[in-house]
Amino acid sequence: MDVLRTARLRLRWFNEADAPFVRELLNEPAWIQHIYDAEVRTDAQAAQWIRERLVMRYWLLGFGFWAVERLSDGELLGLCGVIKRDGLDHPDIGYGFPARCWGHGYAREAAAGTFDYCRQVLGLREVMGTTGPENHASGRVLLAIGLEDEGVQQTAAHEGLSRVYRWRDTQPADDDAQIAALRWRWQAALQGPARAALTACVAPSTLEAVMNGRADLSPPAYDDLARRWAPLAEDVSIPAIRTPAGWRLQVPAP
């Protein structure tokens, strides 16, 4: 499923066919040094990691880490996106590319597209980024796209110290405006342009019912969910509720 495009790149959902690339990426020395060792050594383990660590989040959050492809030839270049980590107050942007893809500006371009998506499609008012204290290359990417350096800190999301970056929407929060924007994002997701963000509009209780016993996490299954909700696209009677993740719609489970 497509998520967004930039001048040179397409960001899309990962799928299990991407397992050989993911295995390679997770065993890159820079990934193990600056992120962590996922202990994924085979394609079968990589396929499981994709399903459990990536695809599940697409459904539960409406966002996640996406595959980065080059538009000109479809080559898979890396990973980029936004996730909500336990131990961080707000979603944070992350990315990883094998060393053979460094030096072409792909990380900055993908991260900039993700940052725009966070604000315009997901409606986030605060976005974070974290790096290792000495990972200055990744820090430069976060600074270049518009986040500010808040220094080295101990976060609950990491065992060691991290350098923390952050962007905040400086406009005063207005509940009515946020709810109106949420309903607009809900329509856009159901009508196609922002389909991948569909479940980011929905209350946790509804998602729990949707995910109960679900085995099919494919893009067609996600599209089918959108088709079943399509008649509700302009239903302003659907209540909006405040959740720890922001305003969400209390959509009836299909």
CSV table of C-alpha atoms in Angstrom, one decimal:
chain,number,residue,atom,x,y,z
A,1,MET,CA,0.0,0.0,0.0
A,2,ASP,CA,1.4,3.4,-1.0
A,3,VAL,CA,1.8,6.0,1.8
A,4,LEU,CA,3.5,9.0,0.3
A,5,ARG,CA,5.8,10.1,-2.5
A,6,THR,CA,8.6,12.6,-2.8
A,7,ALA,CA,10.5,13.8,-5.8
A,8,ARG,CA,12.5,10.6,-6.1
A,9,LEU,CA,11.0,8.2,-3.6
A,10,ARG,CA,7.9,6.1,-2.9
A,11,LEU,CA,7.2,5.1,0.7
A,12,ARG,CA,4.9,2.1,1.1
A,13,TRP,CA,4.0,-0.7,3.5
A,14,PHE,CA,6.5,-3.4,3.9
A,15,ASN,CA,5.4,-7.0,3.1
A,16,GLU,CA,6.9,-10.4,3.7
A,17,ALA,CA,8.4,-10.5,0.2
A,18,ASP,CA,10.8,-7.7,1.4
A,19,ALA,CA,12.3,-10.2,4.0
A,20,PRO,CA,15.8,-10.5,2.2
A,21,PHE,CA,16.2,-6.8,2.2
A,22,VAL,CA,15.1,-6.4,5.8
A,23,ARG,CA,17.5,-9.1,6.9
A,24,GLU,CA,20.3,-7.3,5.2
A,25,LEU,CA,19.3,-3.9,6.8
A,26,LEU,CA,19.0,-5.3,10.3
A,27,ASN,CA,22.5,-6.8,10.1
A,28,GLU,CA,24.2,-3.6,8.8
A,29,PRO,CA,27.0,-2.7,11.3
A,30,ALA,CA,25.6,0.9,11.5
A,31,TRP,CA,22.1,-0.4,12.4
A,32,ILE,CA,23.4,-2.7,15.1
A,33,GLN,CA,25.7,0.0,16.5
A,34,HIS,CA,23.3,3.0,16.5
A,35,ILE,CA,19.9,1.2,16.8
A,36,TYR,CA,20.0,-2.3,18.2
A,37,ASP,CA,20.6,-5.9,17.2
A,38,ALA,CA,17.3,-7.5,16.3
A,39,GLU,CA,18.9,-10.9,16.2
A,40,VAL,CA,17.3,-11.5,12.8
A,41,ARG,CA,19.6,-13.8,10.8
A,42,THR,CA,17.3,-15.6,8.3
A,43,ASP,CA,14.7,-14.6,5.8
A,44,ALA,CA,12.1,-16.4,7.8
A,45,GLN,CA,13.0,-14.4,10.9
A,46,ALA,CA,12.9,-11.2,8.8
A,47,ALA,CA,9.4,-12.1,7.5
A,48,GLN,CA,8.2,-12.6,11.1
A,49,TRP,CA,9.8,-9.3,12.2
A,50,ILE,CA,8.0,-7.5,9.3
A,51,ARG,CA,4.7,-8.9,10.3
A,52,GLU,CA,5.0,-8.3,14.0
A,53,ARG,CA,7.1,-5.1,14.2
A,54,LEU,CA,5.9,-3.3,11.0
A,55,VAL,CA,2.7,-4.5,9.6
A,56,MET,CA,0.9,-4.8,12.9
A,57,ARG,CA,1.6,-1.2,13.6
A,58,TYR,CA,0.1,-0.1,10.3
A,59,TRP,CA,-3.2,-1.5,11.5
A,60,LEU,CA,-3.0,-0.5,15.2
A,61,LEU,CA,-1.6,3.0,14.7
A,62,GLY,CA,-2.3,4.0,11.1
A,63,PHE,CA,1.4,4.6,10.6
A,64,GLY,CA,4.8,3.0,11.1
A,65,PHE,CA,8.1,2.4,9.4
A,66,TRP,CA,7.7,2.1,5.7
A,67,ALA,CA,9.7,0.8,2.8
A,68,VAL,CA,11.6,3.4,0.8
A,69,GLU,CA,11.7,2.7,-3.0
A,70,ARG,CA,13.4,4.7,-5.7
A,71,LEU,CA,10.7,5.9,-8.1
A,72,SER,CA,12.9,5.6,-11.2
A,73,ASP,CA,13.5,1.9,-11.0
A,74,GLY,CA,11.6,0.6,-8.0
A,75,GLU,CA,14.8,-0.4,-6.1
A,76,LEU,CA,14.2,-0.9,-2.4
A,77,LEU,CA,16.6,1.5,-0.6
A,78,GLY,CA,15.7,1.6,3.1
A,79,LEU,CA,13.3,2.2,5.8
A,80,CYS,CA,11.7,5.4,7.1
A,81,GLY,CA,8.6,6.5,8.9
A,82,VAL,CA,7.2,7.4,12.3
A,83,ILE,CA,6.2,5.2,15.3
A,84,LYS,CA,5.0,5.6,18.9
A,85,ARG,CA,7.6,4.1,21.2
A,86,ASP,CA,6.9,3.1,24.8
A,87,GLY,CA,8.8,5.6,26.9
A,88,LEU,CA,8.5,8.6,24.5
A,89,ASP,CA,5.6,11.1,25.0
A,90,HIS,CA,5.1,11.6,21.2
A,91,PRO,CA,5.7,9.7,17.9
A,92,ASP,CA,9.2,9.9,16.6
A,93,ILE,CA,10.7,9.8,13.1
A,94,GLY,CA,13.2,7.1,12.3
A,95,TYR,CA,15.0,5.8,9.3
A,96,GLY,CA,17.7,3.3,8.3
A,97,PHE,CA,19.5,2.7,5.0
A,98,PRO,CA,22.2,0.2,4.1
A,99,ALA,CA,25.7,1.7,3.6
A,100,ARG,CA,25.5,1.2,-0.1
A,101,CYS,CA,22.7,3.8,-0.3
A,102,TRP,CA,24.4,6.5,1.8
A,103,GLY,CA,25.5,9.8,0.3
A,104,HIS,CA,22.5,10.3,-2.1
A,105,GLY,CA,20.2,12.3,0.2
A,106,TYR,CA,17.7,9.5,0.4
A,107,ALA,CA,17.4,9.6,4.2
A,108,ARG,CA,16.8,13.4,4.3
A,109,GLU,CA,14.3,13.3,1.5
A,110,ALA,CA,12.4,10.4,3.0
A,111,ALA,CA,12.4,11.9,6.5
A,112,ALA,CA,11.3,15.3,5.2
A,113,GLY,CA,8.4,13.6,3.4
A,114,THR,CA,7.5,11.7,6.6
A,115,PHE,CA,7.6,14.9,8.6
A,116,ASP,CA,5.2,16.6,6.2
A,117,TYR,CA,3.0,13.5,6.4
A,118,CYS,CA,3.0,13.7,10.2
A,119,ARG,CA,1.6,17.2,10.2
A,120,GLN,CA,-0.6,17.2,7.2
A,121,VAL,CA,-2.1,13.7,7.1
A,122,LEU,CA,-1.7,12.5,10.7
A,123,GLY,CA,-2.4,15.8,12.3
A,124,LEU,CA,0.4,15.5,14.8
A,125,ARG,CA,1.1,18.6,16.9
A,126,GLU,CA,4.4,17.3,18.3
A,127,VAL,CA,7.0,15.0,16.6
A,128,MET,CA,10.2,13.7,18.1
A,129,GLY,CA,13.4,12.1,16.9
A,130,THR,CA,16.2,10.3,18.8
A,131,THR,CA,19.7,9.3,17.9
A,132,GLY,CA,22.7,7.9,19.7
A,133,PRO,CA,24.7,10.8,21.3
A,134,GLU,CA,27.5,10.4,18.7
A,135,ASN,CA,25.3,9.7,15.7
A,136,HIS,CA,25.8,13.2,14.2
A,137,ALA,CA,24.8,12.1,10.7
A,138,SER,CA,21.3,11.2,11.7
A,139,GLY,CA,21.1,14.3,13.9
A,140,ARG,CA,21.9,16.5,10.9
A,141,VAL,CA,19.0,14.9,9.0
A,142,LEU,CA,16.5,15.7,11.8
A,143,LEU,CA,17.8,19.2,12.1
A,144,ALA,CA,17.6,19.7,8.3
A,145,ILE,CA,13.9,18.7,8.2
A,146,GLY,CA,12.9,21.1,11.0
A,147,LEU,CA,13.3,19.4,14.4
A,148,GLU,CA,15.3,21.1,17.2
A,149,ASP,CA,18.1,19.6,19.2
A,150,GLU,CA,17.1,19.3,22.9
A,151,GLY,CA,20.4,17.8,23.9
A,152,VAL,CA,21.5,14.5,25.4
A,153,GLN,CA,19.0,12.9,27.8
A,154,GLN,CA,18.0,9.7,29.4
A,155,THR,CA,14.6,8.5,28.0
A,156,ALA,CA,12.5,5.7,29.2
A,157,ALA,CA,12.6,4.3,25.6
A,158,HIS,CA,16.3,3.6,25.6
A,159,GLU,CA,18.8,1.9,27.9
A,160,GLY,CA,21.6,4.4,27.3
A,161,LEU,CA,21.6,8.1,26.7
A,162,SER,CA,20.0,9.6,23.6
A,163,ARG,CA,20.1,12.9,21.8
A,164,VAL,CA,16.5,14.1,21.6
A,165,TYR,CA,15.1,16.2,18.8
A,166,ARG,CA,11.6,17.7,18.8
A,167,TRP,CA,9.1,19.8,16.8
A,168,ARG,CA,6.0,21.4,18.4
A,169,ASP,CA,3.1,23.2,16.7
A,170,THR,CA,3.2,26.6,18.3
A,171,GLN,CA,-0.4,27.5,17.4
A,172,PRO,CA,-2.7,27.3,20.4
A,173,ALA,CA,-4.6,24.0,20.6
A,174,ASP,CA,-8.3,24.4,19.7
A,175,ASP,CA,-10.5,21.4,20.2
A,176,ASP,CA,-13.1,22.3,17.6
A,177,ALA,CA,-10.5,22.9,15.0
A,178,GLN,CA,-8.7,19.6,15.8
A,179,ILE,CA,-12.0,17.7,15.6
A,180,ALA,CA,-12.8,19.3,12.3
A,181,ALA,CA,-9.4,18.4,11.0
A,182,LEU,CA,-9.9,14.8,12.2
A,183,ARG,CA,-13.1,14.5,10.3
A,184,TRP,CA,-11.4,15.8,7.2
A,185,ARG,CA,-8.6,13.2,7.6
A,186,TRP,CA,-11.2,10.5,8.1
A,187,GLN,CA,-12.9,11.4,4.7
A,188,ALA,CA,-9.5,11.6,3.0
A,189,ALA,CA,-8.6,8.1,4.3
A,190,LEU,CA,-11.9,6.6,3.2
A,191,GLN,CA,-11.9,8.2,-0.2
A,192,GLY,CA,-8.4,7.2,-1.1
A,193,PRO,CA,-5.8,9.9,-0.9
A,194,ALA,CA,-4.7,9.1,2.6
A,195,ARG,CA,-5.9,5.5,2.9
A,196,ALA,CA,-2.9,4.3,4.9
A,197,ALA,CA,-3.8,6.7,7.7
A,198,LEU,CA,-7.3,5.2,8.1
A,199,THR,CA,-6.8,3.6,11.5
A,200,ALA,CA,-5.1,6.7,12.8
A,201,CYS,CA,-8.5,8.3,12.9
A,202,VAL,CA,-10.2,5.6,14.9
A,203,ALA,CA,-10.7,5.2,18.7
A,204,PRO,CA,-8.7,2.4,20.4
A,205,SER,CA,-11.9,0.5,21.4
A,206,THR,CA,-13.0,0.3,17.8
A,207,LEU,CA,-9.5,-0.9,16.7
A,208,GLU,CA,-9.6,-3.6,19.4
A,209,ALA,CA,-12.8,-4.9,18.0
A,210,VAL,CA,-11.4,-4.8,14.4
A,211,MET,CA,-8.2,-6.6,15.4
A,212,ASN,CA,-9.8,-9.3,17.6
A,213,GLY,CA,-8.8,-12.6,16.0
A,214,ARG,CA,-7.7,-10.9,12.8
A,215,ALA,CA,-5.2,-13.0,10.7
A,216,ASP,CA,-5.3,-11.1,7.4
A,217,LEU,CA,-3.2,-7.9,7.7
A,218,SER,CA,-2.8,-7.4,3.9
A,219,PRO,CA,-3.5,-4.2,2.1
A,220,PRO,CA,-6.6,-5.7,0.4
A,221,ALA,CA,-8.0,-6.5,3.9
A,222,TYR,CA,-7.3,-2.8,4.9
A,223,ASP,CA,-9.1,-1.6,1.7
A,224,ASP,CA,-12.0,-3.9,2.6
A,225,LEU,CA,-12.2,-2.3,6.0
A,226,ALA,CA,-12.3,1.1,4.3
A,227,ARG,CA,-15.1,0.0,2.0
A,228,ARG,CA,-17.2,-1.1,4.9
A,229,TRP,CA,-16.7,2.2,6.6
A,230,ALA,CA,-17.2,4.3,3.4
A,231,PRO,CA,-20.8,5.2,4.1
A,232,LEU,CA,-19.7,6.9,7.3
A,233,ALA,CA,-17.3,9.3,5.5
A,234,GLU,CA,-19.4,12.4,6.0
A,235,ASP,CA,-21.3,11.3,9.1
A,236,VAL,CA,-20.8,14.2,11.5
A,237,SER,CA,-22.8,12.3,14.2
A,238,ILE,CA,-19.9,10.0,14.9
A,239,PRO,CA,-18.6,11.2,18.3
A,240,ALA,CA,-15.0,12.4,18.6
A,241,ILE,CA,-13.3,11.4,21.9
A,242,ARG,CA,-10.0,12.5,23.4
A,243,THR,CA,-7.5,9.7,23.8
A,244,PRO,CA,-3.8,9.7,24.9
A,245,ALA,CA,-2.9,9.8,21.2
A,246,GLY,CA,-5.2,12.7,20.5
A,247,TRP,CA,-8.7,13.1,19.2
A,248,ARG,CA,-10.2,10.0,17.6
A,249,LEU,CA,-13.6,9.0,16.1
A,250,GLN,CA,-15.7,6.5,18.0
A,251,VAL,CA,-16.6,4.6,14.8
A,252,PRO,CA,-18.8,1.6,15.1
A,253,ALA,CA,-17.0,-1.7,14.5
A,254,PRO,CA,-17.9,-3.0,11.0
